[in-house]
PDB file of C-alpha atoms in Angstrom:
ATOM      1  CA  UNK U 155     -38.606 -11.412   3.990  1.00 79.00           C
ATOM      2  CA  UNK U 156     -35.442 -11.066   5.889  1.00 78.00           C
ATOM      3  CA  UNK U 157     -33.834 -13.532   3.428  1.00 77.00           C
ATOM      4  CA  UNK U 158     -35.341 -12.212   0.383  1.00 84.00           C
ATOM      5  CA  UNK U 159     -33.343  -8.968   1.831  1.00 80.00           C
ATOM      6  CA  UNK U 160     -30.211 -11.103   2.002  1.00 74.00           C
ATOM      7  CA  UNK U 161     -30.427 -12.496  -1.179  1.00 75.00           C
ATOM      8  CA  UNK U 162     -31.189  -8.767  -2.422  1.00 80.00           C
ATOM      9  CA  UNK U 163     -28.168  -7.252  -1.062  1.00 74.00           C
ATOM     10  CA  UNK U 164     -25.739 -10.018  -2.591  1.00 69.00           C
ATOM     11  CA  UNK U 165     -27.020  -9.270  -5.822  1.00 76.00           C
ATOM     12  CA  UNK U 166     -26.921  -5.799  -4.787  1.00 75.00           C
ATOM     13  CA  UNK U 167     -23.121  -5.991  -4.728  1.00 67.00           C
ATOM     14  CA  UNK U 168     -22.240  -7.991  -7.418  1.00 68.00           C
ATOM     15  CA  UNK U 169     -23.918  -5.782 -10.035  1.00 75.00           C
ATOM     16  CA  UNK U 170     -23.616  -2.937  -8.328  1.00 73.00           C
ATOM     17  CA  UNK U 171     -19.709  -3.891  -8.586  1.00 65.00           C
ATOM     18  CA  UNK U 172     -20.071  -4.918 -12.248  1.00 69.00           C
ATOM     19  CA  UNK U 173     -21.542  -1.508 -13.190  1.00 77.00           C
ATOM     20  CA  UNK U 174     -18.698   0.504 -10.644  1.00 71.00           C
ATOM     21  CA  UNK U 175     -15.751  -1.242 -12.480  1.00 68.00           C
ATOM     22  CA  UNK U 176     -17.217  -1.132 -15.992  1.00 73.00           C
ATOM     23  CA  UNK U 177     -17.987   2.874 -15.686  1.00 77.00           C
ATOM     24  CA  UNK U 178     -14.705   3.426 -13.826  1.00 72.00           C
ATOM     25  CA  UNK U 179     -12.664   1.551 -16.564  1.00 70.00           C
ATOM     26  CA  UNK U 180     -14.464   3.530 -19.602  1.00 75.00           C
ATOM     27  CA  UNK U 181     -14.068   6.440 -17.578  1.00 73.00           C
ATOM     28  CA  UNK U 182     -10.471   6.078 -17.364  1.00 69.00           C
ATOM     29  CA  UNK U 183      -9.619   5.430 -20.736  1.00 69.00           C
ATOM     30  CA  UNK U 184     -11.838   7.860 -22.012  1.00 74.00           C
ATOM     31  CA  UNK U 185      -9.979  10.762 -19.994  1.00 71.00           C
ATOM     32  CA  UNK U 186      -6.546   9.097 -20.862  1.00 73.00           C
ATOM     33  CA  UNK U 187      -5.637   8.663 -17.074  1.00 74.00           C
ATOM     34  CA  UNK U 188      -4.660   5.069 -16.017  1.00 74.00           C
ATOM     35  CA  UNK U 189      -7.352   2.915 -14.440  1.00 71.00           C
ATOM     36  CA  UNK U 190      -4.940   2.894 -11.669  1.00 74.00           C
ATOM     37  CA  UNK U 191      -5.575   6.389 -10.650  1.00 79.00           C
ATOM     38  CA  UNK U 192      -9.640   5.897 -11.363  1.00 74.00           C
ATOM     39  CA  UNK U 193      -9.361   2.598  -8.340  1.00 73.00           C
ATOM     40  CA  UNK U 194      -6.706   4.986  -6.183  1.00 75.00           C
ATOM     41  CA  UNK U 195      -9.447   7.914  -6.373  1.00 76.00           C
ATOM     42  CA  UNK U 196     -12.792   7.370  -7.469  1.00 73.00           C
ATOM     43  CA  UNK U 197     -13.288   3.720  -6.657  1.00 74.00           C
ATOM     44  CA  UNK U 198     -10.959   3.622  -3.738  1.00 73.00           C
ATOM     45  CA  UNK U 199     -12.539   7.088  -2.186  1.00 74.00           C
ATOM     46  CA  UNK U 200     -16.245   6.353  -3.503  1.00 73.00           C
ATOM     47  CA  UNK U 201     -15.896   2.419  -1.908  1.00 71.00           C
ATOM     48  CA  UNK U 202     -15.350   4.029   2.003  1.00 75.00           C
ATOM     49  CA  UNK U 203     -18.442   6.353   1.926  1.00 72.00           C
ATOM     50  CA  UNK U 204     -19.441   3.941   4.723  1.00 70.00           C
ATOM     51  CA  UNK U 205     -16.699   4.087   6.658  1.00 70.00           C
ATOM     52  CA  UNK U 206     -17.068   8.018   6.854  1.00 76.00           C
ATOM     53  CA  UNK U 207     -20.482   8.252   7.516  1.00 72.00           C
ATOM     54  CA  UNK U 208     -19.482   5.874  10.515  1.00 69.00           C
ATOM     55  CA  UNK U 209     -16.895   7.511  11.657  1.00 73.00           C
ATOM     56  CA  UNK U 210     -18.906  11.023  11.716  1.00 77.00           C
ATOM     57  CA  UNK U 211     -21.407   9.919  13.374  1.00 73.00           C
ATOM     58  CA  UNK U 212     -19.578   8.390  16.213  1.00 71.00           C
ATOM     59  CA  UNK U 213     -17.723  11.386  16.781  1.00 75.00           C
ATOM     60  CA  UNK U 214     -20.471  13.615  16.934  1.00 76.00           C
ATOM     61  CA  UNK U 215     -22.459  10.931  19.176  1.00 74.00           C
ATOM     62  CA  UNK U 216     -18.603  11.559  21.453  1.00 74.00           C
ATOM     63  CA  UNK U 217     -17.716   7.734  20.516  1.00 71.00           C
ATOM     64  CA  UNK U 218     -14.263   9.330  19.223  1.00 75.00           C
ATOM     65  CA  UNK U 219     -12.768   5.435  19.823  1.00 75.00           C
ATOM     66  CA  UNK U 220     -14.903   3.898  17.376  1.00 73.00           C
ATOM     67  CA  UNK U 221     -14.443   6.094  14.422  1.00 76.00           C
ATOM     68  CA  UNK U 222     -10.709   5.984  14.957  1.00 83.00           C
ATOM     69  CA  UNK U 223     -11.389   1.812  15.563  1.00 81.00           C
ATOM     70  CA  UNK U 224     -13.565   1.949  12.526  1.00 77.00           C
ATOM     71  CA  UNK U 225     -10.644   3.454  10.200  1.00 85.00           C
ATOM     72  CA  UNK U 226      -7.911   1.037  11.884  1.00 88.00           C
ATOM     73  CA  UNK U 227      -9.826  -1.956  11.991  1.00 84.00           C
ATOM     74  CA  UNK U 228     -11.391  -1.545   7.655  1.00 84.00           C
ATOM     75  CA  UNK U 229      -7.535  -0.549   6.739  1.00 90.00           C
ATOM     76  CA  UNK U 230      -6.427  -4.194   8.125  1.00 91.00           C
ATOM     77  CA  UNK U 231      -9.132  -5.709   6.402  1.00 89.00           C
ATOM     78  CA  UNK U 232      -8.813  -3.895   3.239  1.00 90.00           C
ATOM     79  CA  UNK U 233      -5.178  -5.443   2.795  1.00 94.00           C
ATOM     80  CA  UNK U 234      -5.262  -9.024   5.081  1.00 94.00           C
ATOM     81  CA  UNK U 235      -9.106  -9.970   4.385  1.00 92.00           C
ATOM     82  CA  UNK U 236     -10.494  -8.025   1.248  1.00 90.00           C
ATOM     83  CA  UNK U 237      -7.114  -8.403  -0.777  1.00 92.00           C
ATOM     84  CA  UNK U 238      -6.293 -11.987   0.324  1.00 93.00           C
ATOM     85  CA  UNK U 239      -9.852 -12.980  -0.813  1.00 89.00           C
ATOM     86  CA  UNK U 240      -9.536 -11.195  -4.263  1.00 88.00           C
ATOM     87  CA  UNK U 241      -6.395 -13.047  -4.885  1.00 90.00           C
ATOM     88  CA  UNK U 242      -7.825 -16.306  -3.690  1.00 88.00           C
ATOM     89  CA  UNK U 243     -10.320 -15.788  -7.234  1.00 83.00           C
ATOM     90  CA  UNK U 244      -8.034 -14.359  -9.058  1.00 85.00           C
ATOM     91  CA  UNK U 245      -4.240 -13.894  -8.434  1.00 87.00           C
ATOM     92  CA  UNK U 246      -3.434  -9.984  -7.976  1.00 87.00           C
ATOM     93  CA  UNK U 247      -1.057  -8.377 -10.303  1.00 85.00           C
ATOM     94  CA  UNK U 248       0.374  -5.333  -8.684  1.00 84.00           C
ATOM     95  CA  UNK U 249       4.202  -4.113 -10.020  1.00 84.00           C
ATOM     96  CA  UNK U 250       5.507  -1.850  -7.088  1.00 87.00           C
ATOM     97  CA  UNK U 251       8.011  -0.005  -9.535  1.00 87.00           C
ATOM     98  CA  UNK U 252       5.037   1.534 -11.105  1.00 85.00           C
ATOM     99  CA  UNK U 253       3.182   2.358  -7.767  1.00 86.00           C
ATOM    100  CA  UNK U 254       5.876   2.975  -5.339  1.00 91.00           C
ATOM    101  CA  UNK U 255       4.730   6.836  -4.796  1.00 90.00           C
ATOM    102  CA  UNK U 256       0.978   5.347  -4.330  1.00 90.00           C
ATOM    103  CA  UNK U 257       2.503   2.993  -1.637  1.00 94.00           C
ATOM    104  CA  UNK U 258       4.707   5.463  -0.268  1.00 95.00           C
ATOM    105  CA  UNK U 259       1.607   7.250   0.051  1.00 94.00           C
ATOM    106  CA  UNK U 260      -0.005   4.748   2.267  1.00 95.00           C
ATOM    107  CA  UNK U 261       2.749   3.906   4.155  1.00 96.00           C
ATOM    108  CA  UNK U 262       3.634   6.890   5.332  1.00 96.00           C
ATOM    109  CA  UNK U 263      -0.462   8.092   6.434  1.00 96.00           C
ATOM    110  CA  UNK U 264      -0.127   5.237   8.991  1.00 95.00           C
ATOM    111  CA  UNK U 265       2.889   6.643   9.758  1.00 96.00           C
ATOM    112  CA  UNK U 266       1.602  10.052  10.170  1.00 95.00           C
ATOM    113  CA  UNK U 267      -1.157   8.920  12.044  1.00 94.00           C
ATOM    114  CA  UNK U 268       0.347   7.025  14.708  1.00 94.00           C
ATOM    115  CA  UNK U 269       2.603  10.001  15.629  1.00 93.00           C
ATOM    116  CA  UNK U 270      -0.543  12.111  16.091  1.00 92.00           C
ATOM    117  CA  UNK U 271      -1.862   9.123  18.230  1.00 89.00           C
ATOM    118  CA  UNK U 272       0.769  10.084  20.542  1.00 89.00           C
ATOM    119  CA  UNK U 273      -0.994  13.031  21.746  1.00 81.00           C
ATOM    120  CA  UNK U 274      -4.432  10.956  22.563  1.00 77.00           C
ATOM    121  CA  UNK U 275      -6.308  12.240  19.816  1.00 82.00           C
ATOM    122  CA  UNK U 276      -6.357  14.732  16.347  1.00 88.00           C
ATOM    123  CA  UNK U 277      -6.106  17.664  17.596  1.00 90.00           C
ATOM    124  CA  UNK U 278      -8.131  20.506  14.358  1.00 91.00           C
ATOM    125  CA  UNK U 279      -4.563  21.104  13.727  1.00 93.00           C
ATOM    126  CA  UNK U 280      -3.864  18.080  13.004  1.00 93.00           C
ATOM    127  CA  UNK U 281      -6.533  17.038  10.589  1.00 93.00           C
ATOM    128  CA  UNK U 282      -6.292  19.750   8.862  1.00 95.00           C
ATOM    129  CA  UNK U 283      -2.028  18.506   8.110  1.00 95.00           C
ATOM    130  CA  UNK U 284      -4.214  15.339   6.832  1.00 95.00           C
ATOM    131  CA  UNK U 285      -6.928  16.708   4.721  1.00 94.00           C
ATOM    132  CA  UNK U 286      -3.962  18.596   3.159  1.00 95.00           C
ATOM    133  CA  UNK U 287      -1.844  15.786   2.475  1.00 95.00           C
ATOM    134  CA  UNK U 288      -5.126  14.372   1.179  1.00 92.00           C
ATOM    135  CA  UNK U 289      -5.333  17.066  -1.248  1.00 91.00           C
ATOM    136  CA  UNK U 290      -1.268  16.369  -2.216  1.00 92.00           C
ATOM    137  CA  UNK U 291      -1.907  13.076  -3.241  1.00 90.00           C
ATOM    138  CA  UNK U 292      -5.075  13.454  -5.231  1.00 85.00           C
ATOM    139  CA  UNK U 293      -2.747  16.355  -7.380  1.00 86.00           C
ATOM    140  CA  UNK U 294      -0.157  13.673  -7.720  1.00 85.00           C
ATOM    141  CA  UNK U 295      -1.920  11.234  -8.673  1.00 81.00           C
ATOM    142  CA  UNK U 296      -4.216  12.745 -11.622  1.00 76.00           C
ATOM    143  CA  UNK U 297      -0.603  14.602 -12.845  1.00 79.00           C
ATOM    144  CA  UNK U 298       0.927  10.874 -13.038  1.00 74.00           C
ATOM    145  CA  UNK U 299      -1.541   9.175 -14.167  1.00 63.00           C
ATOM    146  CA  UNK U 300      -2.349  11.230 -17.259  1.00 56.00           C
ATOM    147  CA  UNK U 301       1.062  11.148 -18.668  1.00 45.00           C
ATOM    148  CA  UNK U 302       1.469   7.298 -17.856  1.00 48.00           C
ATOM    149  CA  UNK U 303      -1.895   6.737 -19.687  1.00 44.00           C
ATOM    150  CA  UNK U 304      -0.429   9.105 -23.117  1.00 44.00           C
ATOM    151  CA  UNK U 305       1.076   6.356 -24.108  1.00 48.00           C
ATOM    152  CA  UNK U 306      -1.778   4.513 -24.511  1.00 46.00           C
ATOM    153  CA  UNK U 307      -3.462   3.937 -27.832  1.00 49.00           C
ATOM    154  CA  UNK U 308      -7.425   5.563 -27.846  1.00 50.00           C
ATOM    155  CA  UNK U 309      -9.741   3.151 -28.021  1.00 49.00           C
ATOM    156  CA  UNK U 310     -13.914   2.894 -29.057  1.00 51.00           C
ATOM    157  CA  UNK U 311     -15.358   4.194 -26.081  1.00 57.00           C
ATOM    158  CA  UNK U 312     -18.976   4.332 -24.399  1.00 68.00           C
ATOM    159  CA  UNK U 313     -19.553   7.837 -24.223  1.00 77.00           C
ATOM    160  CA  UNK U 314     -18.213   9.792 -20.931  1.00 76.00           C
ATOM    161  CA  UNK U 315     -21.527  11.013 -20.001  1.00 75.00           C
ATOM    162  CA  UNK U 316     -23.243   7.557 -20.087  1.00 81.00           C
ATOM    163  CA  UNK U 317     -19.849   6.013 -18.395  1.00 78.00           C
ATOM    164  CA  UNK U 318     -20.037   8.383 -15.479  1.00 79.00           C
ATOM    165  CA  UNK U 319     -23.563   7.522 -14.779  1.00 86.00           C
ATOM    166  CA  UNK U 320     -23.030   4.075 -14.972  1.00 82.00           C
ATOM    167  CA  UNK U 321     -19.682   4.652 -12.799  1.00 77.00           C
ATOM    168  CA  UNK U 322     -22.208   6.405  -9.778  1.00 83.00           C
ATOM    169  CA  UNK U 323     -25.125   4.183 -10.144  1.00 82.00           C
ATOM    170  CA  UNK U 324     -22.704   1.276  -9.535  1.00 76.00           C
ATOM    171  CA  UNK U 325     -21.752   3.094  -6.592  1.00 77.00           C
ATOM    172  CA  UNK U 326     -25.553   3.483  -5.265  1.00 81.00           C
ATOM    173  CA  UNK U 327     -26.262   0.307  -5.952  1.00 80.00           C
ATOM    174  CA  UNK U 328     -23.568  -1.458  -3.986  1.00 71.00           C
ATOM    175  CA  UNK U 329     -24.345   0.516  -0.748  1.00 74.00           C
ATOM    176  CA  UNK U 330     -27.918  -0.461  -1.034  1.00 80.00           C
ATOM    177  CA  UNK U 331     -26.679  -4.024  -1.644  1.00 74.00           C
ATOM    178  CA  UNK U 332     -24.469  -3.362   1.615  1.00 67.00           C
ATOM    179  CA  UNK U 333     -26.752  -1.588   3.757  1.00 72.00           C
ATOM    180  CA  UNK U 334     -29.427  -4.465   3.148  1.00 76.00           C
ATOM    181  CA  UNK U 335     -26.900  -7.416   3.384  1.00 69.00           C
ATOM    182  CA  UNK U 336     -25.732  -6.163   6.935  1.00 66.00           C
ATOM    183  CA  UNK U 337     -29.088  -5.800   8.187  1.00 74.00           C
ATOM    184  CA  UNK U 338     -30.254  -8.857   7.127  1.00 76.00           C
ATOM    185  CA  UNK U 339     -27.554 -10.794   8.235  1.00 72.00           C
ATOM    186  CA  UNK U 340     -27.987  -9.164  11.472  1.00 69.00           C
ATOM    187  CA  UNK U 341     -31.489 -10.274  11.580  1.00 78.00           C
ATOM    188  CA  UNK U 342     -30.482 -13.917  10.846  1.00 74.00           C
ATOM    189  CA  UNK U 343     -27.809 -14.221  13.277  1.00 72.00           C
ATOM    190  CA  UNK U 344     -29.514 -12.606  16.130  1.00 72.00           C
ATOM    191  CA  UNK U 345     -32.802 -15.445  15.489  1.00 80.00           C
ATOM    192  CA  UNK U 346     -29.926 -18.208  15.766  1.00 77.00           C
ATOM    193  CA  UNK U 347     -28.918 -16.601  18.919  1.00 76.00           C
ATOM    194  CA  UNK U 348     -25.934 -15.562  18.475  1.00 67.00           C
ATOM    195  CA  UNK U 349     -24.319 -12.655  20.893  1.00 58.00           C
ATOM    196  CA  UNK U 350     -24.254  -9.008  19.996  1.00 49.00           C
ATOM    197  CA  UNK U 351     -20.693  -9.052  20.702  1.00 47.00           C
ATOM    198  CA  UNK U 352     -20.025 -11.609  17.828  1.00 52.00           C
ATOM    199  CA  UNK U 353     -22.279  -9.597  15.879  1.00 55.00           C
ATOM    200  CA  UNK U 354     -20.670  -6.697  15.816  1.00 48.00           C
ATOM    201  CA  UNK U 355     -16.833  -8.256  15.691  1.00 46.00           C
ATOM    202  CA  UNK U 356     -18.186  -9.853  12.247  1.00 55.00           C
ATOM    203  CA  UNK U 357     -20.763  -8.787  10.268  1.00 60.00           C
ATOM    204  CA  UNK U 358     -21.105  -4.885  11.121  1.00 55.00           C
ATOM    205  CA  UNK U 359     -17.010  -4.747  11.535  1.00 58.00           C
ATOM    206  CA  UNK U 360     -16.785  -6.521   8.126  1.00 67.00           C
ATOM    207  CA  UNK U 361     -19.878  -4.642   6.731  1.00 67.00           C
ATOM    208  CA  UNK U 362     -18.287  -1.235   5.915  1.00 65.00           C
ATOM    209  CA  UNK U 363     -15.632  -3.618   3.617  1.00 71.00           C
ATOM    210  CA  UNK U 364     -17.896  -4.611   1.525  1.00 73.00           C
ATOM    211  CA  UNK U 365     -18.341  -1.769  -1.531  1.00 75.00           C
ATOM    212  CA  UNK U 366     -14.469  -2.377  -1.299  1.00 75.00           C
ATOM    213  CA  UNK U 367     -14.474  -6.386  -1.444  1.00 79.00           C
ATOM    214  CA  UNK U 368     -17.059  -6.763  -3.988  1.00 77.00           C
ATOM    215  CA  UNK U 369     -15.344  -4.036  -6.114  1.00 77.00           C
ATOM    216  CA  UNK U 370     -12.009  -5.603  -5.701  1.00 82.00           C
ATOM    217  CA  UNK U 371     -13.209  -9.378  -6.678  1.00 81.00           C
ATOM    218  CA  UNK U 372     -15.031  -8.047  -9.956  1.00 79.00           C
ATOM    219  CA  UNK U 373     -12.049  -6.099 -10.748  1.00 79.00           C
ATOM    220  CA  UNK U 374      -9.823  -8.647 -10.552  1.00 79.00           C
ATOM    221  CA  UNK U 375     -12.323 -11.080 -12.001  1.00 80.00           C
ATOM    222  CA  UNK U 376     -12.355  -8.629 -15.222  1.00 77.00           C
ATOM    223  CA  UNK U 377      -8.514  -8.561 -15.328  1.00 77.00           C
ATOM    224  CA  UNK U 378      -8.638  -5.113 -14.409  1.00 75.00           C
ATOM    225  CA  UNK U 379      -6.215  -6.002 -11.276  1.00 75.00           C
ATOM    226  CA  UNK U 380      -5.117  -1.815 -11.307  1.00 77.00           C
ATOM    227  CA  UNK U 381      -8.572  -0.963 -10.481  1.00 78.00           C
ATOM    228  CA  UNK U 382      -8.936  -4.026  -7.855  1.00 80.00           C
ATOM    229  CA  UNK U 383      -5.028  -2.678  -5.933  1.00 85.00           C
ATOM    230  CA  UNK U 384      -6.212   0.575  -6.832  1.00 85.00           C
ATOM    231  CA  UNK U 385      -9.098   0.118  -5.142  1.00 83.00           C
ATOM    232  CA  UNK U 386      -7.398  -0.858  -1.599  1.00 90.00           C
ATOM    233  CA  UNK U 387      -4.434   1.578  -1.698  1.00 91.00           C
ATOM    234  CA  UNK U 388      -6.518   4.163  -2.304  1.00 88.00           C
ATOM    235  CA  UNK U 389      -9.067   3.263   0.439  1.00 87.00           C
ATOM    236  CA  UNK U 390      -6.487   3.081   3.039  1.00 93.00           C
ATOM    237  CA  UNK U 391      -5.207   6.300   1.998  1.00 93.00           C
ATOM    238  CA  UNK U 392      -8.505   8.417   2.193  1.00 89.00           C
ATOM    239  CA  UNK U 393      -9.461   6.552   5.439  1.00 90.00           C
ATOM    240  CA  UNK U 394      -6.903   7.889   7.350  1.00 93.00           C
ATOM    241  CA  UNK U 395      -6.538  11.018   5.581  1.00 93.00           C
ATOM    242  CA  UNK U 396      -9.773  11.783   4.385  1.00 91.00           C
ATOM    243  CA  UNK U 397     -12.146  10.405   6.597  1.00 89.00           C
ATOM    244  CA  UNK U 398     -10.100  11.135  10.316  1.00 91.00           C
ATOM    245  CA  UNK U 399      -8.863  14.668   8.382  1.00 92.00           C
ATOM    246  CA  UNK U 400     -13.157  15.385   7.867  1.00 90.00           C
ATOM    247  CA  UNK U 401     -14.075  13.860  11.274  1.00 88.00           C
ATOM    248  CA  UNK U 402     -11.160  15.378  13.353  1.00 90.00           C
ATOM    249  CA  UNK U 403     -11.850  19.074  11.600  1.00 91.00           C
ATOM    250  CA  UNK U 404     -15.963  18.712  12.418  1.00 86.00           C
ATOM    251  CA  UNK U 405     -14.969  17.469  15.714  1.00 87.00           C
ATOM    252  CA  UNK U 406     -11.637  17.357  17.482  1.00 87.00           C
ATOM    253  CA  UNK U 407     -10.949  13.708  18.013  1.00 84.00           C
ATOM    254  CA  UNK U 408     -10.355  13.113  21.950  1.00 82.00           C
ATOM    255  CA  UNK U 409      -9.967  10.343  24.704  1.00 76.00           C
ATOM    256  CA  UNK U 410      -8.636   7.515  22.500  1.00 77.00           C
ATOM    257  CA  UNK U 411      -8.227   3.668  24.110  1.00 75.00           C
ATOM    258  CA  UNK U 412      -4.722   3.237  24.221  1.00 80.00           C
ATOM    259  CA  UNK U 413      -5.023  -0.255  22.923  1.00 78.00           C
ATOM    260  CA  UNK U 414      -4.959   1.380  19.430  1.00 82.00           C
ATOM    261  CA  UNK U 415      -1.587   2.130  19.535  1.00 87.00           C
ATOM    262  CA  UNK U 416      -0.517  -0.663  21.473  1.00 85.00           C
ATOM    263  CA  UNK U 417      -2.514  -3.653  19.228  1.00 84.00           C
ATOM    264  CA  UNK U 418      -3.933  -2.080  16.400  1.00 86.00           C
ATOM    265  CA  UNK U 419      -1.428   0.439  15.092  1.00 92.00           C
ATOM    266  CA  UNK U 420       1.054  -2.080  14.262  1.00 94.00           C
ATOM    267  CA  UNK U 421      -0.996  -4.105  12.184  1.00 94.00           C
ATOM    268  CA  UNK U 422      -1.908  -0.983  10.470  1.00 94.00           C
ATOM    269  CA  UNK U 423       1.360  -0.721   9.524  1.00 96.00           C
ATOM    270  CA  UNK U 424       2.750  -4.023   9.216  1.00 96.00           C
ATOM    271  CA  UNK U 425      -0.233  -5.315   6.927  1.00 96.00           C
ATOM    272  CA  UNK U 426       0.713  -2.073   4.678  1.00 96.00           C
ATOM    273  CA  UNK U 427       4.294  -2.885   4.964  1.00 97.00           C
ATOM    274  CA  UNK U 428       3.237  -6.257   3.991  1.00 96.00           C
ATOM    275  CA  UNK U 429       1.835  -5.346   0.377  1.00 95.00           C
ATOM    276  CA  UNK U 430       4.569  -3.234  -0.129  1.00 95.00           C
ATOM    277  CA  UNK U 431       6.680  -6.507  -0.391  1.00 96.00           C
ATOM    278  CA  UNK U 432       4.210  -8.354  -2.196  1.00 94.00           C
ATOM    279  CA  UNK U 433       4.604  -5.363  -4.694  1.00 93.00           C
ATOM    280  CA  UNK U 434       8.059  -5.324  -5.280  1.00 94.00           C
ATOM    281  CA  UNK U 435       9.240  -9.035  -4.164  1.00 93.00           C
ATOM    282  CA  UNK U 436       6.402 -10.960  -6.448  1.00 92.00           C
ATOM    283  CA  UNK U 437       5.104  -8.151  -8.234  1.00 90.00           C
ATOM    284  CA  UNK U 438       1.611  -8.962  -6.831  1.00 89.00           C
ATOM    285  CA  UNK U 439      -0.446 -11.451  -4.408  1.00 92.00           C
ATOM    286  CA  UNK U 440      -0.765 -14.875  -5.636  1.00 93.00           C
ATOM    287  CA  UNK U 441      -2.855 -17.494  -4.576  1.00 93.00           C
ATOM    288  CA  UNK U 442      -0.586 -19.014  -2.007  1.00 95.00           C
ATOM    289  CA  UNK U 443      -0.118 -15.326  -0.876  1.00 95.00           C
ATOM    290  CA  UNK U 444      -3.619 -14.778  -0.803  1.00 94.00           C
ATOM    291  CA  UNK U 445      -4.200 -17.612   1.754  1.00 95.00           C
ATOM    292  CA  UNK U 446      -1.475 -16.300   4.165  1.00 96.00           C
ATOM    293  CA  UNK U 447      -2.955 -12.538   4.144  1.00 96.00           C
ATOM    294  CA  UNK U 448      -6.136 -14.453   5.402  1.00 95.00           C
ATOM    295  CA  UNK U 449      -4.445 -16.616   7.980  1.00 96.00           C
ATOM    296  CA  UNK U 450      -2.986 -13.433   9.132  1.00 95.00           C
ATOM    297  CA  UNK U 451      -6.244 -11.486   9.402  1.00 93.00           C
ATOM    298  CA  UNK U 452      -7.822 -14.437  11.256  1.00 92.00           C
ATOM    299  CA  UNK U 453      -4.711 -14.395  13.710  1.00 93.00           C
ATOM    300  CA  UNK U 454      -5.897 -10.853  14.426  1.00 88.00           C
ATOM    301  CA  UNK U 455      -9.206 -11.244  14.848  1.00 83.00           C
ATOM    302  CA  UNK U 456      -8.330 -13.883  17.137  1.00 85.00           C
ATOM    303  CA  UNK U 457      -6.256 -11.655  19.638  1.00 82.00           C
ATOM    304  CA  UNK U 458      -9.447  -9.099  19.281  1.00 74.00           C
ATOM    305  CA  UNK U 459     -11.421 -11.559  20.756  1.00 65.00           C
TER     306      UNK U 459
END
């Protein structure tokens, strides 16, 4: 049974991906903004749904280290693992003339964040300055993205109704498919005998990634590389904006382990600093660059261990 499950879930996120991507395209053309802005916002914010139930339930359980861990540590795998594996498939076309404010964006959230670090924690204060910076980018990005997508010629459209529900079933479908393919894995690994510790560096860590990798493959599989970038940017941006902003305003985020600023913080930001020069030096993530984002996120799962 526990297989069956496992089998289950990967199908779970490859059509639940299919549907997401398909919906979230139509959707986009159909309100003339550019599918960029659909992966930035409703992909890229619908994709980290686990992440924030995660992250507000271990602050409410007072395990303030592993929401903040659980933001840092999907962030570094959204760029190093799930981006480096998309490109691996399919090469990753991403000009950073035409999303420099989007990477800006992102940039300067892990920015943001590690000054508030400083302090130990997010103070209400504080993630309330996020939420509202949140709320800043979502305006910018909708008033952007409709008058880059004018110049676009209308096309034949599935009707917006139908679009939207296949755009949200897609969604619900590829957190089942996530929700059964981590605990099935689980299951498997812990009859091989493998440590809890291992367990939860891989499969649970990596778990939470998943709405975002399998979105980001099928994207980029479609040739709808926007929505695949889109996608990751845009996840990045709401988990440290959206998701600490919720968590730290339900609950005051306290007692941090320093090692976040010390080891994780500056992978946050170099892996984002990273794609900003894949953006603008190659105009995307090849292959070749694909394998080295991979190499890198192994090298930091590595010093984790």
């Amino acid at each position: 049974m526990v297989y069956i499950l496992f089998v289950a879930g990967l199908l779970g996120l490859f059509f639940g991906g299919e549907f997401l991507v398909r919906g979230a395209a139509n959707v986009a053309r159909s309100y003339r903004i550019s599918p960029m802005v659909i992966g930035l916002t409703i992909v890229g914010f619908g994709t980290s749904t686990p992440e924030l139930l995660v992250s507000l339930n271990a602050a409410l359980d007072g395990a303030s280290s592993i929401a903040v861990g659980n933001v840092l540590g999907s962030n570094i795998a959204n760029i190093l693992l799930i981006l480096g594996l998309t490109a691996l498939i399919y090469p990753v076309a991403v000009d950073g003339r035409r999303v420099w404010k989007d990477l800006a964006f992102m940039v300067g959230a892990a920015v943001l964040l590690w000054i508030m670090l400083l302090g130990d924690g997010l103070s209400r204060i504080e993630a309330g300055v996020l939420v509202a910076a949140l709320v800043g980018f979502l305006v910018m990005s909708f008033l952007s993205g409709r008058t880059e997508a004018e110049e676009t010629d209308p096309e034949a459209l599935t009707p917006v109704w139908k679009s939207a529900l296949i755009t949200l079933g897609g969604l619900v479908v590829l957190m089942v498919g996530a929700r059964l393919l981590v605990d099935s894995s689980t299951q498997i690994a812990r009859s091989f005998g493998i440590s809890e510790a291992v367990i939860g560096l891989t499969i649970v860590a990596v778990g939470t990634s998943l709405p975002e990798l399998a979105t980001s493959v099928i994207a980029a599989w479609r040739r709808h590389s926007e929505i695949a970038v889109g996608n990751v940017i845009g996840s990045n941006i709401f988990n440290v904006l959206g998701i600490l902003g919720i968590t730290g305003l339900v609950l005051p985020i306290e007692g941090l382990d320093p090692r976040f600023l010390r080891e994780d913080m500056p992978w946050v930001l170099g892996s984002s600093l990273l794609l900003v020069l894949l953006a603008f030096a190659l105009k995307g993530v090849p292959r070749w660059a694909g394998v080295l984002l991979l190499l890198a996120y192994g090298g930091y799962v590595a010093l984790m261990l």
